[in-house]
Amino acid sequence: TTTGNAGNTGASATEAEATIIAARGGSGKKSEEISPNQLLRKGGVNAILLNANNNVGEDEEDEDDPMKITEGKVTYEDANKGGGAKLLSYYHCGPTLHDTNANQEDAPTEVVLLHGAAFTKTDWKTSGILDTFCEINNDEDGGNLLLLALDLPVSADGVELGIAFDSLRNQLLSGSPVIFISPSASGKGIVDLAEIMVGDKASSPSKKKDLTRIVKAWIPVASGSVLKASEEALKVFETYEIPILSIHGDKDEMGKKVTEMLGSTANAKTVELSGGHPVYLDSPDEFVSEVLQFLEENGL
């Protein structure tokens, strides 16, 4: 696994190793318990990843290890664009649908990661963000955090997002509403679902409910579509108790406007991190921490 060079990934390899040893009480023994959140705060993404690599081989490799990142594809019929099958590639970690069905009392927290126009699902992995979520998931939640990083086109509107979501039901997602993280242009689909709910765009009455059927919470990162949305559409999120965490970079004026609008209109929690438009790549440690805090604050 590589951390890439998209931004600050925390401590250097040497500093990360020192953080791990310190967290183990100075022993450096692999058997000592380590809190991933402690590593994230003190050593950054590199400490998380180095700890994961150090632990490889301690036990027999388990194909169902929730930290393991798998890659695959599904197809969906894009009726919104005139028909035809489209491929949707993904990265996945966390419990499988079989695990979910086997233990309904401990349903997973399902998080879907989209990407901006200049990026792909791979950026979630090369930045170390996906690996960090999966490592924390494995150590602290026992596999209760299900993550899907999708290569859904940023042109996808609400209808296409709904169709893509349904293609993942009964395969990778439970079908219950999920938490969407939508950097930049990928927020279009979520905003469109809100516009469908309050407007006359729905092709059927059931489509007007797709926002609440699909979205449990929303984490937009400088999603410009918000600035073009109607006030009525943005108010829908608060009306239907869909919590929002709006994040932007301190060097991104457009992103700041998005956050301010969501804060004042949709009662969003607002966060400014150090970086530009793709601030989640510029400040990955802080981004992961803010997301985890948001999930905890809202009982997600």
Coordinates of C-alpha atoms in Angstrom, one line a residue:
T1 CA 0.0 0.0 0.0
T2 CA 1.2 3.5 -0.8
T3 CA 0.3 6.8 0.7
G4 CA 0.9 8.8 -2.5
N5 CA 1.9 12.5 -2.4
A6 CA -1.5 14.1 -2.4
G7 CA -0.8 16.1 0.7
N8 CA 0.3 15.8 4.3
T9 CA 0.0 12.1 5.4
G10 CA 1.3 12.8 8.9
A11 CA 4.6 11.5 10.3
S12 CA 7.5 10.2 8.3
A13 CA 8.1 6.4 8.2
T14 CA 10.7 6.8 11.1
E15 CA 8.4 9.0 13.1
A16 CA 5.5 6.7 12.5
E17 CA 7.5 3.7 13.8
A18 CA 8.4 5.7 16.9
T19 CA 4.7 6.5 17.4
I20 CA 3.8 2.8 17.2
I21 CA 6.5 1.8 19.7
A22 CA 5.4 4.6 22.1
A23 CA 1.8 3.5 21.8
R24 CA 2.9 0.0 22.8
G25 CA 4.4 1.3 26.0
G26 CA 7.9 1.3 24.5
S27 CA 8.0 -2.4 23.9
G28 CA 7.4 -2.4 20.2
K29 CA 5.7 -5.8 20.6
K30 CA 3.1 -6.5 18.0
S31 CA 0.9 -8.2 20.5
E32 CA 0.4 -4.9 22.4
E33 CA -3.1 -3.3 21.9
I34 CA -2.9 0.0 19.9
S35 CA -5.7 2.5 19.4
P36 CA -5.9 3.5 15.7
N37 CA -7.3 6.8 16.7
Q38 CA -4.3 7.4 18.9
L39 CA -2.0 6.6 15.9
L40 CA -4.0 8.9 13.7
R41 CA -3.8 11.8 16.1
K42 CA -0.1 11.4 16.9
G43 CA 1.4 9.8 13.8
G44 CA -1.0 10.4 10.9
V45 CA -1.9 8.1 8.1
N46 CA 1.6 6.7 7.8
A47 CA 1.5 5.4 11.4
I48 CA -1.8 3.7 10.7
L49 CA -0.5 2.1 7.5
L50 CA 2.8 1.1 9.0
N51 CA 1.1 -0.5 11.9
A52 CA -1.1 -2.5 9.6
N53 CA 1.9 -3.7 7.6
N54 CA 3.7 -4.7 10.8
N55 CA 0.8 -6.8 11.8
V56 CA 0.7 -8.8 8.6
G57 CA 1.6 -12.4 9.3
E58 CA 0.8 -12.4 13.0
D59 CA -2.2 -14.6 12.3
E60 CA -3.3 -16.6 9.3
E61 CA -4.6 -14.4 6.6
D62 CA -8.4 -14.3 6.8
E63 CA -10.2 -13.8 3.5
D64 CA -13.1 -12.2 5.5
D65 CA -10.7 -9.7 7.2
P66 CA -12.8 -6.5 7.3
M67 CA -9.6 -4.4 6.7
K68 CA -9.0 -6.2 3.4
I69 CA -9.7 -3.9 0.5
T70 CA -11.2 -5.7 -2.5
E71 CA -11.9 -4.4 -6.0
G72 CA -14.8 -5.3 -8.3
K73 CA -17.4 -4.1 -10.8
V74 CA -21.2 -4.2 -11.1
T75 CA -23.4 -3.2 -14.0
Y76 CA -26.5 -1.0 -14.0
E77 CA -29.0 0.0 -16.6
D78 CA -28.8 3.8 -17.1
A79 CA -32.4 4.3 -18.2
N80 CA -32.0 8.1 -17.5
K81 CA -29.5 8.3 -20.4
G82 CA -31.4 6.3 -23.0
G83 CA -30.7 2.8 -21.7
G84 CA -27.7 0.6 -22.0
A85 CA -25.6 -1.2 -19.4
K86 CA -22.9 0.8 -17.6
L87 CA -20.0 -0.6 -15.5
L88 CA -19.5 0.7 -12.0
S89 CA -16.2 -0.2 -10.5
Y90 CA -15.5 -0.1 -6.8
Y91 CA -13.2 -0.7 -3.8
H92 CA -14.8 -2.3 -0.8
C93 CA -13.8 -3.1 2.8
G94 CA -15.9 -4.1 5.8
P95 CA -18.6 -6.7 6.3
T96 CA -20.1 -8.4 3.4
L97 CA -23.9 -8.5 2.8
H98 CA -23.8 -12.1 4.1
D99 CA -22.3 -10.9 7.4
T100 CA -24.9 -8.2 7.6
N101 CA -27.8 -10.5 7.1
A102 CA -26.4 -12.9 9.7
N103 CA -26.4 -10.3 12.4
Q104 CA -29.2 -7.8 11.9
E105 CA -28.8 -6.5 15.5
D106 CA -25.4 -5.1 14.7
A107 CA -26.1 -3.5 11.2
P108 CA -23.0 -1.9 9.7
T109 CA -22.5 1.8 9.1
E110 CA -22.5 2.0 5.3
V111 CA -20.3 4.8 3.7
V112 CA -20.2 5.5 0.0
L113 CA -17.2 7.5 -1.3
L114 CA -17.6 9.4 -4.6
H115 CA -15.0 11.4 -6.4
G116 CA -14.5 14.7 -8.1
A117 CA -14.1 15.4 -11.9
A118 CA -10.3 15.2 -11.9
F119 CA -10.1 12.1 -9.7
T120 CA -11.2 8.5 -9.5
K121 CA -11.9 5.9 -6.7
T122 CA -8.1 5.2 -6.8
D123 CA -7.4 8.5 -5.1
W124 CA -9.2 7.4 -2.0
K125 CA -6.7 4.5 -1.8
T126 CA -3.4 6.1 -2.9
S127 CA -4.0 9.0 -0.4
G128 CA -4.1 6.5 2.4
I129 CA -7.7 7.6 3.4
L130 CA -9.4 4.3 2.5
D131 CA -6.7 2.3 4.2
T132 CA -7.0 4.4 7.3
F133 CA -10.8 4.0 7.5
C134 CA -10.4 0.2 7.0
E135 CA -7.7 -0.2 9.6
I136 CA -9.7 1.8 12.2
N137 CA -12.7 -0.3 11.2
N138 CA -10.8 -3.5 11.7
D139 CA -9.4 -2.7 15.1
E140 CA -12.1 -0.7 16.8
D141 CA -15.4 -1.7 15.2
G142 CA -14.8 -5.3 14.5
G143 CA -15.7 -4.8 10.9
N144 CA -18.8 -2.7 11.5
L145 CA -17.9 0.0 9.0
L146 CA -18.7 -0.8 5.4
L147 CA -16.9 1.3 2.9
L148 CA -17.5 1.6 -0.9
A149 CA -15.4 3.9 -3.1
L150 CA -17.2 4.2 -6.4
D151 CA -16.2 5.3 -9.9
L152 CA -19.6 6.8 -10.5
P153 CA -19.4 9.5 -13.2
V154 CA -19.6 13.1 -11.9
S155 CA -22.3 13.7 -14.5
A156 CA -24.6 11.4 -12.6
D157 CA -27.8 13.1 -11.6
G158 CA -30.2 12.0 -8.9
V159 CA -31.9 9.4 -11.2
E160 CA -28.7 7.8 -12.2
L161 CA -27.4 7.8 -8.6
G162 CA -30.6 6.0 -7.5
I163 CA -30.2 3.4 -10.2
A164 CA -26.5 2.9 -9.3
F165 CA -27.5 2.5 -5.7
D166 CA -30.1 -0.1 -6.5
S167 CA -27.5 -2.1 -8.5
L168 CA -25.4 -2.4 -5.3
R169 CA -28.4 -3.6 -3.2
N170 CA -28.3 -7.3 -2.3
Q171 CA -24.7 -7.4 -3.5
L172 CA -22.6 -4.9 -1.5
L173 CA -25.1 -2.7 0.3
S174 CA -28.0 -3.6 2.5
G175 CA -30.5 -1.3 0.8
S176 CA -30.9 1.0 3.8
P177 CA -29.9 4.6 3.4
V178 CA -26.2 5.2 3.5
I179 CA -23.7 8.0 4.3
F180 CA -22.4 9.7 1.1
I181 CA -19.1 11.6 0.9
S182 CA -19.2 13.7 -2.3
P183 CA -16.1 15.8 -3.2
S184 CA -16.7 18.6 -5.7
A185 CA -18.7 17.8 -8.8
S186 CA -19.9 14.4 -7.4
G187 CA -22.3 16.3 -5.1
K188 CA -24.6 16.9 -8.2
G189 CA -26.5 13.6 -7.7
I190 CA -27.3 14.4 -4.0
V191 CA -28.4 17.9 -4.8
D192 CA -30.6 16.7 -7.6
L193 CA -32.3 14.2 -5.4
A194 CA -33.3 17.1 -3.1
E195 CA -34.6 19.1 -6.1
I196 CA -36.6 16.1 -7.3
M197 CA -38.2 15.8 -3.8
V198 CA -39.4 19.4 -3.8
G199 CA -40.0 19.9 -7.5
D200 CA -41.8 18.3 -10.5
K201 CA -38.8 16.4 -12.0
A202 CA -39.8 13.0 -10.7
S203 CA -40.9 10.5 -13.3
S204 CA -43.0 8.7 -10.7
P205 CA -44.2 9.5 -7.2
S206 CA -41.8 7.0 -5.7
K207 CA -38.8 8.9 -7.2
K208 CA -39.7 11.9 -5.0
K209 CA -38.7 9.8 -2.0
D210 CA -35.3 8.7 -3.3
L211 CA -33.4 11.2 -1.2
T212 CA -34.7 9.7 2.1
R213 CA -34.6 6.2 0.7
I214 CA -30.9 6.5 -0.3
V215 CA -29.2 9.1 1.8
K216 CA -28.8 8.7 5.6
A217 CA -26.2 11.5 6.0
W218 CA -24.2 13.7 3.6
I219 CA -20.6 14.9 3.7
P220 CA -20.0 17.2 0.8
V221 CA -16.5 18.5 0.2
A222 CA -16.8 21.8 -1.7
S223 CA -19.7 20.5 -3.8
G224 CA -20.4 23.4 -6.2
S225 CA -23.9 22.1 -7.1
V226 CA -25.0 23.5 -3.8
L227 CA -24.5 27.1 -5.0
K228 CA -27.0 26.4 -7.8
A229 CA -29.6 24.6 -5.6
S230 CA -32.9 26.1 -4.6
E231 CA -33.3 27.2 -1.0
E232 CA -36.3 24.8 -0.8
A233 CA -34.2 21.9 -1.8
L234 CA -31.4 22.6 0.7
K235 CA -33.9 22.9 3.5
V236 CA -35.2 19.4 2.8
F237 CA -32.1 17.9 4.6
E238 CA -33.0 19.5 7.9
T239 CA -36.7 18.8 7.4
Y240 CA -36.0 15.1 7.0
E241 CA -33.3 15.1 9.6
I242 CA -30.5 14.2 7.2
P243 CA -27.3 15.5 8.9
I244 CA -24.7 17.2 6.8
L245 CA -21.0 17.8 7.4
S246 CA -19.7 20.4 5.0
I247 CA -16.0 20.6 4.5
H248 CA -13.8 23.0 2.5
G249 CA -10.2 24.1 2.3
D250 CA -8.9 27.4 3.6
K251 CA -7.6 28.2 0.1
D252 CA -10.8 27.3 -1.7
E253 CA -13.1 30.4 -1.9
M254 CA -15.9 28.5 -3.8
G255 CA -15.8 25.7 -1.3
K256 CA -16.1 28.2 1.5
K257 CA -19.3 29.6 -0.1
V258 CA -20.7 26.1 -0.3
T259 CA -20.0 25.5 3.4
E260 CA -21.5 28.8 4.4
M261 CA -24.7 28.2 2.4
L262 CA -25.2 24.7 3.8
G263 CA -24.5 26.0 7.3
S264 CA -27.1 28.8 7.1
T265 CA -29.7 26.9 5.0
A266 CA -29.5 23.2 5.9
N267 CA -28.1 23.5 9.5
A268 CA -24.9 21.7 8.4
K269 CA -21.9 21.2 10.6
T270 CA -19.2 23.3 8.9
V271 CA -15.5 22.5 8.9
E272 CA -12.5 24.3 7.3
L273 CA -9.3 22.3 6.8
S274 CA -5.9 23.4 5.5
G275 CA -5.7 23.0 1.7
G276 CA -7.3 23.7 -1.6
H277 CA -10.3 22.4 -3.5
P278 CA -9.5 18.7 -2.9
V279 CA -8.9 19.4 0.7
Y280 CA -9.5 15.7 1.7
L281 CA -6.3 14.9 -0.2
D282 CA -4.4 17.9 1.2
S283 CA -5.3 17.1 4.8
P284 CA -6.2 13.4 4.9
D285 CA -5.5 12.9 8.7
E286 CA -7.8 15.8 9.7
F287 CA -10.4 14.8 7.1
V288 CA -10.6 11.2 8.5
S289 CA -10.8 12.6 12.1
E290 CA -13.6 15.0 11.2
V291 CA -15.6 12.3 9.5
L292 CA -15.3 9.9 12.4
Q293 CA -16.3 12.6 14.9
F294 CA -19.3 13.5 12.7
L295 CA -20.4 9.8 12.6
E296 CA -20.1 9.5 16.4
E297 CA -21.9 12.8 17.1
N298 CA -24.9 11.7 15.0
G299 CA -25.0 8.1 16.2
L300 CA -24.2 6.8 12.8

